[in-house]
Tab-separated table of C-alpha atoms in Angstrom:
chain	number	residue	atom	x	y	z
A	5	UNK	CA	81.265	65.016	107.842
A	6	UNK	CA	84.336	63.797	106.260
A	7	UNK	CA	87.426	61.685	108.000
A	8	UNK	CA	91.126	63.313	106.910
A	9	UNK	CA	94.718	62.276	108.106
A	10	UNK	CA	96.961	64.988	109.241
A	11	UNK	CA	100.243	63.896	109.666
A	12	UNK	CA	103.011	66.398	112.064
A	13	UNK	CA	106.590	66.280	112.060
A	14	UNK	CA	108.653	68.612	113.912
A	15	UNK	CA	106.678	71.602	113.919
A	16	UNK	CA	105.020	71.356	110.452
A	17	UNK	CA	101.580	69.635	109.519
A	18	UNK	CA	100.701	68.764	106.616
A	19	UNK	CA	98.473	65.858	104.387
A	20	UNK	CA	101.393	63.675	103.176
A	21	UNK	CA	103.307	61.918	105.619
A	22	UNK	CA	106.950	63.007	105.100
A	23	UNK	CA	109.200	61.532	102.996
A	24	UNK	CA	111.295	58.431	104.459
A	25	UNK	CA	112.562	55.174	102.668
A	26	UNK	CA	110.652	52.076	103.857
A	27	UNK	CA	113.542	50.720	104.990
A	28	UNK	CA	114.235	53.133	107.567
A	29	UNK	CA	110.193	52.574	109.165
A	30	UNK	CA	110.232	50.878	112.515
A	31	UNK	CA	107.754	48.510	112.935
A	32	UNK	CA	107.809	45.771	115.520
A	33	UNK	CA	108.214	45.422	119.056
A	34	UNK	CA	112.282	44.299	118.866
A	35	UNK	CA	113.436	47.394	117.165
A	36	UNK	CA	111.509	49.709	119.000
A	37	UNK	CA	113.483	48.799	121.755
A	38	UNK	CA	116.781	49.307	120.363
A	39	UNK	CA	115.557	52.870	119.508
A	40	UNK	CA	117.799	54.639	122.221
A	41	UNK	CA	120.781	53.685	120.228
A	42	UNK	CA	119.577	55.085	117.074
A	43	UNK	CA	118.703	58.542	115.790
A	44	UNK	CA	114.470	58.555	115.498
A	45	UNK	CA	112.108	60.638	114.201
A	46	UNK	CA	108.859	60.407	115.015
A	47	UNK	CA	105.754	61.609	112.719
A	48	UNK	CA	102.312	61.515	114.429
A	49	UNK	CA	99.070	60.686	111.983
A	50	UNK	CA	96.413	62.500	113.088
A	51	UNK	CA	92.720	61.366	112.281
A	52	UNK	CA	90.046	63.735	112.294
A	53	UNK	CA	86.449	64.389	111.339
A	54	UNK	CA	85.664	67.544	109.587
A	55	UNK	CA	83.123	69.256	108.015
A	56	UNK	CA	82.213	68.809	104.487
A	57	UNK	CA	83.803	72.034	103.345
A	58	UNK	CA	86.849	71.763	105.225
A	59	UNK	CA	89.917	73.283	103.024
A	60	UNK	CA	93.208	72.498	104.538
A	61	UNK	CA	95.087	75.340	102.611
A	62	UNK	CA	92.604	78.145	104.175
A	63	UNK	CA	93.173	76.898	108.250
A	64	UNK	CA	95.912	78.376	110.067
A	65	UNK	CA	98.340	76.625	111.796
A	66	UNK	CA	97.198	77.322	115.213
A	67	UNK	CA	93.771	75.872	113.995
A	68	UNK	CA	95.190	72.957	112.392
A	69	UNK	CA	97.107	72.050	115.776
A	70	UNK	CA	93.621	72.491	117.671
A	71	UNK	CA	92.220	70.150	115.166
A	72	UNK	CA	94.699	67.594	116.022
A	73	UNK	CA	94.266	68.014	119.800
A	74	UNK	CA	90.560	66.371	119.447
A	75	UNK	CA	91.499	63.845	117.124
A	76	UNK	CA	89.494	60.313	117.234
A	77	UNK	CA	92.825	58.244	116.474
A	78	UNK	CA	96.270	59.154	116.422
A	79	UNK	CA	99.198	56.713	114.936
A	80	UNK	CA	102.923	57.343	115.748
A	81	UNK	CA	105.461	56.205	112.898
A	82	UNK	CA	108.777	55.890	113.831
A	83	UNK	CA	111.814	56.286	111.156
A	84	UNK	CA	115.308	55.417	112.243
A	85	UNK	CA	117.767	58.221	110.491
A	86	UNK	CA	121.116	56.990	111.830
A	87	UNK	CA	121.848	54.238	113.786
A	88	UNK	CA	125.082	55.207	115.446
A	89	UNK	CA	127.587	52.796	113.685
A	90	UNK	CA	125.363	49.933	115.076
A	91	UNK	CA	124.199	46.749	113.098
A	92	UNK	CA	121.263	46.070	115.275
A	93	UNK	CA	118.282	45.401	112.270
């Protein structure tokens, strides 16, 4: 068995978590909560034991989400893309 990190966005999965600046990451408690006045996206890390063999480029989508559905850990990331005009971080 091997561990691998699936990461989903929208309605696309794929091994690299999508491409935000560092800057834009939320990460503690405080500007979580000012999230309703921002634009957010959220990606979803998905980790997940598979077999040896496992070849991400030969499972189908429908697989892949059925993979994530049993995961043993999932992570949300949130990324602010806007934040309305507002100075708040």
């Amino acid at each position: 068995m091997k561990t691998i990190r699936l990461y989903k966005f929208k309605d696309i999965i794929s091994k690299k978590i999508p491409l935000f600046s560092k800057e834009s990451s939320l990460n503690t408690l405080n500007e979580l909560i000012y999230t309703e006045l921002m634009d957010v996206e959220i990606v979803t890390e998905y980790i997940i034991n598979t077999s040896n063999d496992f070849i991400f480029e030969e499972v189908s989508k429908s697989e892949l989400l059925q993979l994530c559905s049993i995961a043993k850990e999932t992570i949300e990331h949130y990324f602010v893309t806007t934040n309305n005009d507002y100075d708040l971080i």
